[in-house]
């Protein structure tokens, strides 16, 4: 049986996930809709991880490897490049 996941991501993992979801679902001024990095939406994302926390943590480790460190600390244009590479490399289970 697979061990139970840690209940939450650590601060660095949460920062990287927040930066990634901001690229995946950006805010829209056209539709006046917040992005997935909005405080309320992202809090719901974190709360919804539950049994997938270990898979998300694994994907974030892979993202950090592709990033060469903290994904959240990259410049916005570099984040987009790294996210595309992550996706192309099969950044499962997030993509």
Coordinates of C-alpha atoms in Angstrom, one line a residue:
X1 CA 0.0 0.0 0.0
X2 CA 1.2 3.5 -0.8
X3 CA 2.1 5.6 2.2
X4 CA -0.3 8.5 3.0
X5 CA 0.7 11.8 1.6
X6 CA 1.9 14.7 3.7
X7 CA -1.2 16.8 4.3
X8 CA 0.1 20.0 2.6
X9 CA 2.9 21.3 0.4
X10 CA 5.8 23.2 2.1
X11 CA 6.1 26.9 1.4
X12 CA 8.5 26.5 -1.5
X13 CA 6.4 23.9 -3.2
X14 CA 3.3 26.0 -2.8
X15 CA 5.1 29.1 -4.3
X16 CA 6.2 27.0 -7.3
X17 CA 2.7 25.5 -7.8
X18 CA 1.1 28.9 -7.5
X19 CA 3.4 30.3 -10.2
X20 CA 2.7 27.3 -12.4
X21 CA -1.1 27.5 -12.1
X22 CA -0.9 31.2 -12.9
X23 CA 0.5 30.2 -16.3
X24 CA -2.0 27.5 -16.8
X25 CA -5.1 29.6 -15.9
X26 CA -4.2 33.3 -16.1
X27 CA -6.4 36.2 -15.0
X28 CA -8.5 37.7 -17.7
X29 CA -9.2 41.4 -17.9
X30 CA -11.5 40.8 -20.8
X31 CA -13.8 38.6 -18.7
X32 CA -12.9 40.2 -15.4
X33 CA -12.0 36.8 -14.0
X34 CA -9.2 36.0 -11.6
X35 CA -6.4 33.5 -12.4
X36 CA -5.8 30.3 -10.6
X37 CA -3.2 32.1 -8.5
X38 CA -5.9 34.3 -6.9
X39 CA -5.8 33.9 -3.1
X40 CA -9.2 32.3 -2.8
X41 CA -8.8 30.1 -5.9
X42 CA -5.3 28.9 -5.0
X43 CA -6.4 28.1 -1.4
X44 CA -9.1 25.9 -2.9
X45 CA -6.5 24.3 -5.2
X46 CA -4.3 23.4 -2.2
X47 CA -7.3 22.2 -0.2
X48 CA -8.3 19.9 -3.1
X49 CA -5.0 18.2 -3.5
X50 CA -5.8 15.5 -0.9
X51 CA -4.6 12.1 -2.2
X52 CA -2.8 13.7 -5.1
X53 CA -0.4 15.6 -2.9
X54 CA 2.5 13.1 -3.4
X55 CA 2.0 13.2 -7.2
X56 CA 2.0 17.0 -7.2
X57 CA 5.1 17.1 -5.0
X58 CA 6.8 14.7 -7.5
X59 CA 5.9 16.9 -10.4
X60 CA 7.1 20.0 -8.6
X61 CA 10.4 18.3 -8.0
X62 CA 10.7 17.6 -11.7
X63 CA 9.7 21.2 -12.4
X64 CA 12.5 22.5 -10.0
X65 CA 15.0 20.3 -11.9
X66 CA 13.9 21.8 -15.2
X67 CA 14.0 25.3 -13.6
X68 CA 17.4 24.8 -12.1
X69 CA 16.0 25.8 -8.8
X70 CA 12.9 27.7 -7.7
X71 CA 10.3 28.0 -10.5
X72 CA 8.6 30.9 -8.7
X73 CA 11.8 32.9 -8.6
X74 CA 12.3 32.9 -12.3
X75 CA 11.4 35.9 -14.4
X76 CA 8.0 35.6 -16.1
X77 CA 9.3 35.0 -19.6
X78 CA 11.7 32.3 -18.3
X79 CA 8.8 30.7 -16.4
X80 CA 6.8 30.3 -19.6
X81 CA 9.8 28.7 -21.3
X82 CA 10.4 26.3 -18.4
X83 CA 6.7 25.4 -18.2
X84 CA 6.7 24.6 -21.9
X85 CA 9.8 22.4 -21.5
X86 CA 8.2 20.7 -18.5
X87 CA 5.1 20.0 -20.5
X88 CA 7.1 18.7 -23.5
X89 CA 9.1 16.4 -21.3
X90 CA 6.0 14.8 -20.0
X91 CA 5.5 16.8 -16.8
X92 CA 2.9 14.4 -15.6
X93 CA 0.8 14.2 -13.4
X94 CA 0.1 18.0 -13.7
X95 CA -0.3 18.0 -17.4

